[in-house]
């Protein structure tokens, strides 16, 4: 089954992926493409609608992204957002000026409800809040357009040319603060572009399963399972498609959280696949003894991981397909990345070239994280796996500052377990994006009973973030921190002090190493 396609044309704004996610929330399949994509290529993709994203400040700047007028002559409906709105006006002969008063944030907006974008939206009245973020505005609309929304400072908050199916909004309908933002996008997609809205994870699962079946035939498939949501959902999909032609190798390096290795194994126990768990803790520990430098730890674990995987893969013999859990944000972001390496990430998704296989299968390549989760639920994967928070490849090894010992590992596993329990008890486990304990290498004086102690300081970290590139520290209520801290010092030996990390990223990072 092929889906109708919406193209999100990326002009470099900060909300590009958010727009794509909103489109998918409307049941419409979309792909993000660079504004540099040649018009011929766009034609070949045969989209039923195009959305221009926001982007840099001014269309008049030489280095600002532009687009050929031809895009408006394809007969495909276009919705321009923010910079995309200004670009549409500018390219079609209107004009753009700099605001006397820039608008930023929640802005009172007046809508014309006769526009298809703003009609049949019960949540939207003639005056509502929209989210603005602009220093330029459309000062003259192109011929054939009419104004359909304005604010006190922005005469053209929305415009449209109904005959040509061209629409533009200066505000950001993709941001939650815009009242009825999702309905506005939905109106464009369903009323203007006539999308039928058949992009659901149930459809996706059926299509993907039959495509995988056709491709794999009776071949052998290998998957490196980390227990993370991406590789687990990929495994579930492959299991449904090819059953025991699939072998999952789960390398347990011993730095998983408390009970986690067993939980992963249990989650797959009932599936008709070959599941190999390699308990390689001793092998990893022997390489890490005395190592305290974070980068050396990461590299050592990454390399050892590959060695262990290689040994196991060899036992299976030649495989035809290797599965990777690559997801759509990785696809969008790869290629644009010349950012400095802050930490060398180890990820089982990035397995190298040593396993002898014919082809790579990436069944989640087109899905956002929340869609991967929905797919996991659709496939009947357990909650433990579907809602698992991100966990770094090197595991607790990079949450123990300094050298790693068995004792420190136990302390951290127990403390982290209690912290997670308290967060879940307070119903915060889905609103805090990542939370964990770190065993610092510092010891200090305390008093317990009548005796002096000289024990470890444990740090708690909780962050809220959408992309993990930047993060804020989570405002965990004091009473939750208090009960976690009290339980940890009482129940875990050798911890006598707890601190909460209140730094943002940047300048910190989420993990401590
Ligand atoms: P940092 O510490 O760089 O972490 O702010 C950002 C996110 O990435 C996770 N992380 C990793 N994930 N392999 C992974 O798969 C790694 O080596 C790794 N290091 C950090 C981290 O947990 C956070 O979610």
Short mmCIF file of C-alpha atoms and ligand atoms in Angstrom, two decimals:
data_model
loop_
_atom_site.label_atom_id
_atom_site.label_comp_id
_atom_site.label_asym_id
_atom_site.label_seq_id
_atom_site.Cartn_x
_atom_site.Cartn_y
_atom_site.Cartn_z
CA UNK A 1 0.00 0.00 0.00
CA UNK A 2 1.34 3.45 -0.85
CA UNK A 3 0.25 6.46 1.12
CA UNK A 4 -0.69 9.89 -0.10
CA UNK A 5 2.27 12.12 0.67
CA UNK A 6 2.61 15.57 2.19
CA UNK A 7 6.01 17.23 1.84
CA UNK A 8 7.30 19.48 4.59
CA UNK A 9 9.79 21.73 2.86
CA UNK A 10 12.46 22.66 5.34
CA UNK A 11 13.73 26.25 5.34
CA UNK A 12 15.77 25.81 8.51
CA UNK A 13 13.31 26.77 11.24
CA UNK A 14 13.37 25.33 14.71
CA UNK A 15 9.95 23.65 14.56
CA UNK A 16 10.42 21.62 11.36
CA UNK A 17 10.14 18.19 12.90
CA UNK A 18 7.26 19.38 15.03
CA UNK A 19 5.33 20.32 11.88
CA UNK A 20 5.97 16.87 10.44
CA UNK A 21 4.78 15.23 13.64
CA UNK A 22 1.60 17.29 13.67
CA UNK A 23 0.87 16.30 10.07
CA UNK A 24 1.25 12.67 11.03
CA UNK A 25 -1.01 13.21 14.05
CA UNK A 26 -3.65 14.15 11.47
CA UNK A 27 -3.25 10.68 9.95
CA UNK A 28 -1.25 11.94 6.98
CA UNK A 29 2.10 10.53 5.90
CA UNK A 30 4.73 13.22 5.38
CA UNK A 31 8.41 13.56 4.69
CA UNK A 32 10.73 16.44 5.46
CA UNK A 33 12.73 17.59 2.45
CA UNK A 34 15.30 20.34 2.07
CA UNK A 35 14.18 23.54 0.34
CA UNK A 36 16.98 22.76 -2.14
CA UNK A 37 15.13 19.68 -3.46
CA UNK A 38 14.81 20.19 -7.25
CA UNK A 39 11.28 20.87 -8.46
CA UNK A 40 11.48 17.83 -10.76
CA UNK A 41 12.15 15.59 -7.80
CA UNK A 42 9.19 17.08 -5.93
CA UNK A 43 6.98 16.43 -8.97
CA UNK A 44 8.13 12.82 -9.10
CA UNK A 45 7.17 12.33 -5.45
CA UNK A 46 3.68 13.44 -6.43
CA UNK A 47 2.70 15.01 -3.09
CA UNK A 48 -0.91 15.96 -2.43
CA UNK A 49 0.20 18.93 -0.32
CA UNK A 50 3.30 20.95 0.56
CA UNK A 51 4.04 22.86 3.76
CA UNK A 52 6.81 25.48 3.96
CA UNK A 53 8.40 25.66 7.40
CA UNK A 54 9.71 28.71 9.22
CA UNK A 55 13.30 29.77 8.83
CA UNK A 56 15.71 32.69 9.18
CA UNK A 57 14.67 36.28 9.79
CA UNK A 58 14.47 37.98 6.43
CA UNK A 59 13.68 36.97 2.86
CA UNK A 60 15.74 39.96 1.70
CA UNK A 61 19.02 38.62 3.08
CA UNK A 62 21.30 37.25 0.35
CA UNK A 63 21.97 34.02 2.17
CA UNK A 64 18.34 33.34 3.09
CA UNK A 65 16.80 30.25 1.50
CA UNK A 66 14.63 30.93 -1.54
CA UNK A 67 12.49 28.84 -3.85
CA UNK A 68 11.50 28.95 -7.48
CA UNK A 69 8.11 30.41 -8.37
CA UNK A 70 7.44 27.17 -10.22
CA UNK A 71 6.51 25.43 -6.97
CA UNK A 72 3.31 27.50 -6.87
CA UNK A 73 2.40 26.48 -10.41
CA UNK A 74 2.32 22.73 -9.90
CA UNK A 75 -1.33 22.75 -8.90
CA UNK A 76 -0.37 21.32 -5.49
CA UNK A 77 -1.80 23.12 -2.44
CA UNK A 78 0.84 24.95 -0.38
CA UNK A 79 0.71 26.16 3.22
CA UNK A 80 3.48 28.58 4.22
CA UNK A 81 4.27 28.95 7.91
CA UNK A 82 6.09 32.01 9.37
CA UNK A 83 9.15 32.47 7.12
CA UNK A 84 7.30 30.21 4.64
CA UNK A 85 4.44 32.75 4.69
CA UNK A 86 6.78 35.66 4.00
CA UNK A 87 8.58 33.70 1.31
CA UNK A 88 5.30 32.94 -0.45
CA UNK A 89 4.35 36.63 -0.38
CA UNK A 90 7.78 37.78 -1.54
CA UNK A 91 8.13 35.19 -4.33
CA UNK A 92 4.67 35.97 -5.71
CA UNK A 93 5.19 39.74 -5.85
CA UNK A 94 4.02 40.88 -2.41
CA UNK A 95 6.28 42.67 0.05
CA UNK A 96 7.79 41.95 3.41
CA UNK A 97 8.85 44.56 5.97
CA UNK A 98 10.48 44.63 9.38
CA UNK A 99 8.08 44.92 12.33
CA UNK A 100 8.18 48.04 14.46
CA UNK A 101 7.23 45.76 17.34
CA UNK A 102 8.34 42.15 16.84
CA UNK A 103 5.79 39.65 18.02
CA UNK A 104 6.98 36.85 20.19
CA UNK A 105 4.88 34.31 22.06
CA UNK A 106 1.15 34.22 22.73
CA UNK A 107 -0.60 36.81 20.58
CA UNK A 108 -4.24 37.78 20.31
CA UNK A 109 -5.28 36.99 16.73
CA UNK A 110 -8.42 37.89 14.75
CA UNK A 111 -9.60 35.20 12.34
CA UNK A 112 -11.90 35.27 9.33
CA UNK A 113 -13.96 32.14 9.78
CA UNK A 114 -14.91 32.02 6.10
CA UNK A 115 -11.42 30.69 5.32
CA UNK A 116 -11.31 26.89 4.92
CA UNK A 117 -8.42 26.88 7.38
CA UNK A 118 -10.42 28.50 10.15
CA UNK A 119 -13.93 27.19 9.53
CA UNK A 120 -15.46 24.14 11.22
CA UNK A 121 -13.06 24.51 14.16
CA UNK A 122 -15.28 24.45 17.24
CA UNK A 123 -12.32 25.44 19.45
CA UNK A 124 -11.56 28.54 17.38
CA UNK A 125 -13.54 31.75 17.76
CA UNK A 126 -13.07 34.96 15.76
CA UNK A 127 -10.48 36.04 18.31
CA UNK A 128 -8.00 33.59 19.81
CA UNK A 129 -4.41 33.11 20.90
CA UNK A 130 -1.77 32.14 18.35
CA UNK A 131 1.94 31.60 18.87
CA UNK A 132 4.09 34.15 17.03
CA UNK A 133 7.83 34.39 16.62
CA UNK A 134 8.82 36.93 13.97
CA UNK A 135 10.61 40.19 13.28
CA UNK A 136 9.45 40.56 9.64
CA UNK A 137 5.88 40.52 8.36
CA UNK A 138 3.98 40.54 5.08
CA UNK A 139 3.18 44.20 4.41
CA UNK A 140 1.60 43.75 0.96
CA UNK A 141 -0.12 40.60 -0.16
CA UNK A 142 0.43 39.32 -3.71
CA UNK A 143 -2.28 39.71 -6.37
CA UNK A 144 -5.09 37.20 -6.06
CA UNK A 145 -4.69 36.84 -2.27
CA UNK A 146 -6.92 37.99 0.58
CA UNK A 147 -6.15 38.53 4.25
CA UNK A 148 -7.78 36.00 6.57
CA UNK A 149 -6.26 36.85 9.95
CA UNK A 150 -4.51 39.78 11.61
CA UNK A 151 -3.20 40.90 14.99
CA UNK A 152 -2.73 44.38 16.48
CA UNK A 153 0.84 44.49 15.16
CA UNK A 154 0.65 42.24 12.14
CA UNK A 155 -1.78 43.17 9.34
CA UNK A 156 -1.31 39.79 7.61
CA UNK A 157 -1.37 36.98 10.17
CA UNK A 158 -2.87 34.75 7.45
CA UNK A 159 -3.57 35.07 3.74
CA UNK A 160 -4.92 32.83 1.02
CA UNK A 161 -5.48 32.49 -2.70
CA UNK A 162 -8.39 30.10 -2.89
CA UNK A 163 -8.25 29.69 -6.63
CA UNK A 164 -4.69 28.44 -6.53
CA UNK A 165 -4.97 26.68 -3.17
CA UNK A 166 -2.17 28.74 -1.65
CA UNK A 167 -2.37 29.48 2.08
CA UNK A 168 -0.01 31.12 4.53
CA UNK A 169 0.03 31.83 8.25
CA UNK A 170 2.47 34.09 10.05
CA UNK A 171 1.88 32.28 13.36
CA UNK A 172 2.89 28.73 14.25
CA UNK A 173 -0.10 26.36 14.16
CA UNK A 174 2.23 23.46 15.04
CA UNK A 175 2.98 24.88 18.52
CA UNK A 176 0.56 23.81 21.26
CA UNK A 177 -0.01 27.37 22.44
CA UNK A 178 -1.83 28.21 19.21
CA UNK A 179 -5.49 27.57 19.98
CA UNK A 180 -6.86 25.06 17.43
CA UNK A 181 -3.43 24.87 15.74
CA UNK A 182 -3.82 21.16 15.01
CA UNK A 183 -7.32 21.72 13.56
CA UNK A 184 -5.94 24.44 11.30
CA UNK A 185 -3.31 22.02 9.96
CA UNK A 186 -5.96 19.31 9.70
CA UNK A 187 -8.21 21.64 7.71
CA UNK A 188 -5.42 22.35 5.26
CA UNK A 189 -4.69 18.65 4.86
CA UNK A 190 -8.22 17.29 4.68
CA UNK A 191 -10.31 20.14 3.27
CA UNK A 192 -7.79 21.70 0.93
CA UNK A 193 -5.45 18.86 -0.06
CA UNK A 194 -8.10 16.13 0.32
CA UNK A 195 -5.97 13.70 2.27
CA UNK A 196 -8.00 10.74 3.47
CA UNK A 197 -5.97 10.37 6.68
CA UNK A 198 -5.09 6.68 6.49
CA UNK A 199 -1.69 6.93 8.17
CA UNK A 200 -2.23 4.89 11.32
CA UNK A 201 0.15 2.57 13.09
CA UNK A 202 -2.24 -0.32 12.50
CA UNK A 203 -1.97 0.24 8.73
CA UNK A 204 1.74 0.79 9.04
CA UNK A 205 2.24 -2.49 10.91
CA UNK A 206 0.26 -4.49 8.33
CA UNK A 207 2.09 -2.93 5.39
CA UNK A 208 5.53 -3.23 6.97
CA UNK A 209 4.96 -6.87 7.94
CA UNK A 210 3.94 -7.88 4.43
CA UNK A 211 6.79 -5.91 2.85
CA UNK A 212 9.31 -7.54 5.18
CA UNK A 213 7.88 -10.99 4.43
CA UNK A 214 8.23 -10.40 0.69
CA UNK A 215 11.72 -9.11 0.99
CA UNK A 216 13.14 -11.69 3.38
CA UNK A 217 11.53 -14.79 1.87
CA UNK A 218 13.12 -17.68 3.74
CA UNK A 219 16.34 -15.76 4.55
CA UNK A 220 17.99 -15.41 7.96
CA UNK A 221 17.73 -12.14 9.86
CA UNK A 222 19.93 -10.82 12.64
CA UNK A 223 19.13 -8.05 15.08
CA UNK A 224 21.16 -6.50 17.91
CA UNK A 225 18.69 -5.96 20.71
CA UNK A 226 19.52 -3.42 23.39
CA UNK A 227 16.18 -3.47 25.19
CA UNK A 228 15.66 0.14 24.12
CA UNK A 229 12.32 1.00 22.55
CA UNK A 230 13.62 1.25 18.97
CA UNK A 231 15.38 -2.09 18.76
CA UNK A 232 12.58 -3.77 20.73
CA UNK A 233 9.86 -2.51 18.38
CA UNK A 234 11.97 -3.46 15.37
CA UNK A 235 12.34 -6.95 16.87
CA UNK A 236 8.59 -7.24 17.43
CA UNK A 237 7.87 -6.22 13.85
CA UNK A 238 10.37 -8.71 12.45
CA UNK A 239 9.07 -11.40 14.77
CA UNK A 240 5.56 -10.94 13.38
CA UNK A 241 6.89 -10.96 9.84
CA UNK A 242 9.41 -13.80 9.83
CA UNK A 243 9.18 -15.55 13.23
CA UNK A 244 12.06 -17.83 13.96
CA UNK A 245 14.07 -16.82 10.91
CA UNK A 246 14.98 -13.93 13.23
CA UNK A 247 17.78 -14.13 15.77
CA UNK A 248 18.05 -11.35 18.34
CA UNK A 249 21.34 -11.01 20.13
CA UNK A 250 21.10 -9.19 23.41
CA UNK A 251 24.54 -8.41 24.78
CA UNK A 252 24.15 -7.84 28.51
CA UNK A 253 27.29 -5.95 29.42
CA UNK A 254 26.36 -5.95 33.09
CA UNK A 255 25.77 -2.19 33.25
CA UNK A 256 22.02 -2.40 32.85
CA UNK A 257 19.77 -1.04 35.57
CA UNK A 258 18.55 -3.28 38.37
CA UNK A 259 16.72 -6.35 36.97
CA UNK A 260 16.73 -4.85 33.49
CA UNK A 261 18.53 -7.68 31.70
CA UNK A 262 15.96 -10.15 33.04
CA UNK A 263 13.08 -7.85 32.10
CA UNK A 264 14.28 -7.63 28.50
CA UNK A 265 14.67 -11.39 28.31
CA UNK A 266 11.23 -11.95 29.86
CA UNK A 267 9.60 -9.52 27.43
CA UNK A 268 10.67 -11.69 24.52
CA UNK A 269 10.25 -15.08 26.17
CA UNK A 270 6.91 -15.80 24.50
CA UNK A 271 7.87 -14.75 21.02
CA UNK A 272 8.66 -17.37 18.43
CA UNK A 273 12.14 -16.07 17.66
CA UNK A 274 15.69 -17.11 18.45
CA UNK A 275 16.70 -14.99 21.41
CA UNK A 276 20.32 -15.10 22.52
CA UNK A 277 21.28 -13.37 25.73
CA UNK A 278 25.00 -13.06 26.25
CA UNK A 279 25.94 -12.45 29.85
CA UNK A 280 29.23 -10.72 29.28
CA UNK A 281 29.65 -8.73 32.47
CA UNK A 282 32.96 -10.36 33.43
CA UNK A 283 34.37 -9.79 29.97
CA UNK A 284 33.48 -6.09 30.11
CA UNK A 285 34.64 -5.65 33.72
CA UNK A 286 37.99 -7.19 32.96
CA UNK A 287 38.59 -4.55 30.28
CA UNK A 288 37.37 -1.71 32.47
CA UNK A 289 39.14 -2.37 35.73
CA UNK A 290 41.06 0.74 36.74
CA UNK A 291 39.72 2.80 33.82
CA UNK A 292 38.38 6.16 34.97
CA UNK A 293 38.57 8.38 31.90
CA UNK A 294 35.04 8.78 30.43
CA UNK A 295 36.05 8.61 26.78
CA UNK A 296 38.21 5.53 27.38
CA UNK A 297 35.28 3.89 29.15
CA UNK A 298 32.94 4.64 26.26
CA UNK A 299 35.37 3.46 23.61
CA UNK A 300 36.28 0.31 25.51
CA UNK A 301 32.64 -0.63 25.97
CA UNK A 302 31.82 0.16 22.34
CA UNK A 303 34.66 -2.02 21.05
CA UNK A 304 34.02 -4.87 23.43
CA UNK A 305 30.37 -4.80 22.49
CA UNK A 306 31.30 -5.33 18.88
CA UNK A 307 33.65 -8.20 19.77
CA UNK A 308 30.95 -10.01 21.76
CA UNK A 309 28.34 -9.46 19.10
CA UNK A 310 30.75 -10.70 16.47
CA UNK A 311 31.51 -13.89 18.38
CA UNK A 312 27.81 -14.66 18.69
CA UNK A 313 26.96 -13.71 15.12
CA UNK A 314 29.65 -16.09 13.87
CA UNK A 315 27.89 -18.97 15.60
CA UNK A 316 24.81 -18.30 13.50
CA UNK A 317 26.76 -18.37 10.26
CA UNK A 318 25.86 -16.38 7.23
CA UNK A 319 22.85 -14.12 7.67
CA UNK A 320 20.99 -12.44 4.85
CA UNK A 321 19.69 -9.35 6.58
CA UNK A 322 20.80 -7.17 9.46
CA UNK A 323 18.08 -5.10 11.14
CA UNK A 324 18.74 -1.63 12.48
CA UNK A 325 16.42 0.47 14.61
CA UNK A 326 17.15 3.77 12.85
CA UNK A 327 14.25 6.20 13.30
CA UNK A 328 13.18 9.25 11.29
CA UNK A 329 14.85 12.02 13.36
CA UNK A 330 18.18 10.20 12.78
CA UNK A 331 17.46 10.19 9.05
CA UNK A 332 16.61 13.89 8.98
CA UNK A 333 19.57 14.84 11.10
CA UNK A 334 22.20 12.76 9.39
CA UNK A 335 23.98 14.71 6.75
CA UNK A 336 23.53 18.04 8.47
CA UNK A 337 25.79 17.12 11.33
CA UNK A 338 29.14 18.78 11.45
CA UNK A 339 28.79 19.59 15.12
CA UNK A 340 31.72 18.91 17.41
CA UNK A 341 31.84 15.48 19.04
CA UNK A 342 31.10 16.09 22.69
CA UNK A 343 30.93 12.41 23.62
CA UNK A 344 31.47 9.43 21.40
CA UNK A 345 28.08 7.76 21.48
CA UNK A 346 27.91 4.05 21.51
CA UNK A 347 24.72 2.72 20.07
CA UNK A 348 23.79 -0.76 18.97
CA UNK A 349 21.97 0.83 16.03
CA UNK A 350 25.34 1.69 14.55
CA UNK A 351 26.75 -1.77 14.14
CA UNK A 352 29.65 -1.91 11.75
CA UNK A 353 30.64 -3.85 8.70
CA UNK A 354 32.05 -7.06 10.09
CA UNK A 355 28.93 -9.19 10.01
CA UNK A 356 28.55 -10.85 6.66
CA UNK A 357 25.10 -9.95 5.36
CA UNK A 358 23.40 -9.03 2.12
CA UNK A 359 21.31 -6.06 3.11
CA UNK A 360 20.22 -3.86 5.98
CA UNK A 361 16.55 -3.60 6.94
CA UNK A 362 15.48 -0.42 8.73
CA UNK A 363 11.76 -0.89 9.38
CA UNK A 364 11.38 2.22 11.57
CA UNK A 365 13.25 4.57 9.28
CA UNK A 366 10.18 6.69 8.60
CA UNK A 367 8.79 6.87 12.14
CA UNK A 368 9.06 9.44 14.89
CA UNK A 369 9.67 8.26 18.43
CA UNK A 370 6.06 8.60 19.51
CA UNK A 371 4.98 6.61 16.45
CA UNK A 372 7.52 3.91 17.31
CA UNK A 373 5.85 3.68 20.72
CA UNK A 374 2.37 3.47 19.19
CA UNK A 375 3.62 0.77 16.86
CA UNK A 376 5.05 -1.14 19.84
CA UNK A 377 1.65 -0.99 21.56
CA UNK A 378 -0.01 -2.10 18.31
CA UNK A 379 2.34 -5.10 18.16
CA UNK A 380 1.62 -6.07 21.76
CA UNK A 381 4.99 -5.21 23.25
CA UNK A 382 5.09 -4.89 27.04
CA UNK A 383 4.79 -1.47 28.71
CA UNK A 384 8.24 -1.89 30.26
CA UNK A 385 9.77 -1.78 26.80
CA UNK A 386 7.39 0.62 25.09
CA UNK A 387 7.73 3.31 27.75
CA UNK A 388 11.36 2.76 28.58
CA UNK A 389 13.18 6.04 28.97
CA UNK A 390 16.32 6.53 26.85
CA UNK A 391 19.29 4.70 28.26
CA UNK A 392 22.85 5.20 26.99
CA UNK A 393 24.59 2.30 25.25
CA UNK A 394 27.42 2.14 27.84
CA UNK A 395 24.79 2.00 30.58
CA UNK A 396 25.61 2.63 34.22
CA UNK A 397 29.32 2.54 33.42
CA UNK A 398 29.09 6.23 32.53
CA UNK A 399 27.00 6.99 35.60
CA UNK A 400 29.73 5.84 37.94
CA UNK A 401 32.28 8.59 38.02
CA UNK A 402 35.83 7.28 38.15
CA UNK A 403 36.73 3.60 38.07
CA UNK A 404 34.01 0.97 38.16
CA UNK A 405 33.81 -1.78 40.77
CA UNK A 406 31.18 -4.41 41.49
CA UNK A 407 30.35 -2.68 44.77
CA UNK A 408 29.80 0.69 43.15
CA UNK A 409 27.65 -0.89 40.48
CA UNK A 410 25.42 -2.46 43.12
CA UNK A 411 25.11 0.80 45.04
CA UNK A 412 24.09 2.64 41.90
CA UNK A 413 21.65 -0.03 40.73
CA UNK A 414 19.87 -0.03 44.09
CA UNK A 415 19.77 3.76 44.45
CA UNK A 416 18.60 4.28 40.87
CA UNK A 417 15.88 1.68 41.36
CA UNK A 418 14.51 3.51 44.41
CA UNK A 419 14.61 6.86 42.62
CA UNK A 420 12.66 5.41 39.68
CA UNK A 421 10.12 3.86 42.04
CA UNK A 422 9.52 7.19 43.77
CA UNK A 423 9.16 9.01 40.45
CA UNK A 424 6.62 6.43 39.27
CA UNK A 425 4.76 6.64 42.59
CA UNK A 426 4.42 10.39 42.07
CA UNK A 427 3.10 9.75 38.52
CA UNK A 428 5.96 11.67 37.01
CA UNK A 429 7.44 8.82 35.00
CA UNK A 430 5.98 9.92 31.66
CA UNK A 431 6.40 13.67 32.09
CA UNK A 432 10.09 13.67 33.02
CA UNK A 433 11.89 12.57 29.88
CA UNK A 434 14.90 11.06 31.59
CA UNK A 435 15.71 10.58 35.25
CA UNK A 436 18.42 8.59 36.93
CA UNK A 437 21.02 8.42 39.69
CA UNK A 438 24.74 9.04 39.34
CA UNK A 439 27.34 7.74 41.74
CA UNK A 440 29.81 10.56 42.20
CA UNK A 441 33.35 9.75 43.13
CA UNK A 442 33.15 11.98 46.17
CA UNK A 443 32.83 10.88 49.74
CA UNK A 444 31.98 13.07 52.68
CA UNK A 445 31.32 12.91 56.40
CA UNK A 446 27.90 12.05 57.76
CA UNK A 447 26.39 10.72 60.94
CA UNK A 448 24.21 7.68 61.22
CA UNK A 449 22.91 6.49 64.56
CA UNK A 450 25.69 7.66 66.83
CA UNK A 451 28.51 6.95 64.42
CA UNK A 452 30.41 8.97 61.96
CA UNK A 453 30.23 7.80 58.33
CA UNK A 454 32.46 8.60 55.41
CA UNK A 455 30.45 7.56 52.38
CA UNK A 456 29.47 8.39 48.82
CA UNK A 457 27.50 11.34 47.55
CA UNK A 458 24.85 10.27 45.10
CA UNK A 459 23.44 12.71 42.54
CA UNK A 460 19.92 12.56 41.17
CA UNK A 461 19.23 13.93 37.71
CA UNK A 462 15.90 14.54 35.99
CA UNK A 463 15.45 16.40 32.71
CA UNK A 464 12.68 17.59 30.45
CA UNK A 465 13.48 17.82 26.78
CA UNK A 466 12.00 17.11 23.37
CA UNK A 467 15.13 16.37 21.38
CA UNK A 468 17.80 15.62 24.03
CA UNK A 469 20.04 18.20 22.31
CA UNK A 470 19.01 20.78 24.87
CA UNK A 471 17.38 20.04 28.19
CA UNK A 472 16.01 21.72 31.28
CA UNK A 473 16.25 20.21 34.72
CA UNK A 474 12.95 18.77 35.85
CA UNK A 475 11.17 20.67 38.62
CA UNK A 476 10.62 17.58 40.74
CA UNK A 477 8.56 18.50 43.83
CA UNK A 478 10.63 18.68 47.01
CA UNK A 479 8.56 16.05 48.76
CA UNK A 480 9.30 13.53 46.00
CA UNK A 481 13.02 14.34 46.18
CA UNK A 482 12.80 14.11 49.95
CA UNK A 483 11.25 10.66 50.00
CA UNK A 484 13.67 9.37 47.35
CA UNK A 485 16.64 10.76 49.28
CA UNK A 486 15.39 9.39 52.62
CA UNK A 487 14.82 5.93 51.19
CA UNK A 488 18.17 5.82 49.43
CA UNK A 489 20.26 6.75 52.47
CA UNK A 490 18.27 4.35 54.62
CA UNK A 491 18.16 1.41 52.23
CA UNK A 492 21.43 1.63 50.31
CA UNK A 493 24.64 1.12 52.25
CA UNK A 494 27.54 3.54 51.65
CA UNK A 495 25.50 6.50 50.51
CA UNK A 496 25.16 9.28 53.08
CA UNK A 497 24.44 12.35 50.98
CA UNK A 498 22.12 13.09 48.05
CA UNK A 499 22.24 16.10 45.74
CA UNK A 500 19.91 17.09 42.87
CA UNK A 501 21.47 18.30 39.64
CA UNK A 502 19.86 21.61 38.60
CA UNK A 503 21.93 22.40 35.54
CA UNK A 504 20.50 22.71 32.05
CA UNK A 505 22.03 21.40 28.84
CA UNK A 506 23.97 23.35 27.67
CA UNK A 507 26.22 24.10 29.48
CA UNK A 508 25.97 20.65 31.13
CA UNK A 509 25.11 17.44 29.36
CA UNK A 510 22.37 15.06 30.45
CA UNK A 511 24.74 12.25 31.40
CA UNK A 512 27.63 13.05 33.70
CA UNK A 513 30.27 11.35 31.57
P1 LIG B 1 24.15 13.81 26.70
O1 LIG B 1 24.80 13.28 27.93
O2 LIG B 1 25.07 13.82 25.51
O3 LIG B 1 22.99 12.76 26.34
O4 LIG B 1 23.48 15.13 26.92
C1 LIG B 1 21.98 13.00 25.39
C2 LIG B 1 21.14 11.76 25.31
O5 LIG B 1 21.89 10.70 24.72
C3 LIG B 1 21.97 9.59 25.61
N1 LIG B 1 23.31 9.03 25.47
C4 LIG B 1 23.60 7.94 24.73
N2 LIG B 1 22.80 7.14 23.99
N3 LIG B 1 24.66 5.83 23.41
C5 LIG B 1 23.34 6.07 23.34
O6 LIG B 1 22.62 5.31 22.69
C6 LIG B 1 25.52 6.59 24.14
O7 LIG B 1 26.72 6.34 24.18
C7 LIG B 1 24.96 7.70 24.83
N4 LIG B 1 25.49 8.68 25.62
C8 LIG B 1 24.46 9.46 26.01
C9 LIG B 1 21.72 10.17 26.98
O8 LIG B 1 21.26 9.18 27.89
C10 LIG B 1 20.70 11.22 26.66
O9 LIG B 1 19.42 10.64 26.49
#
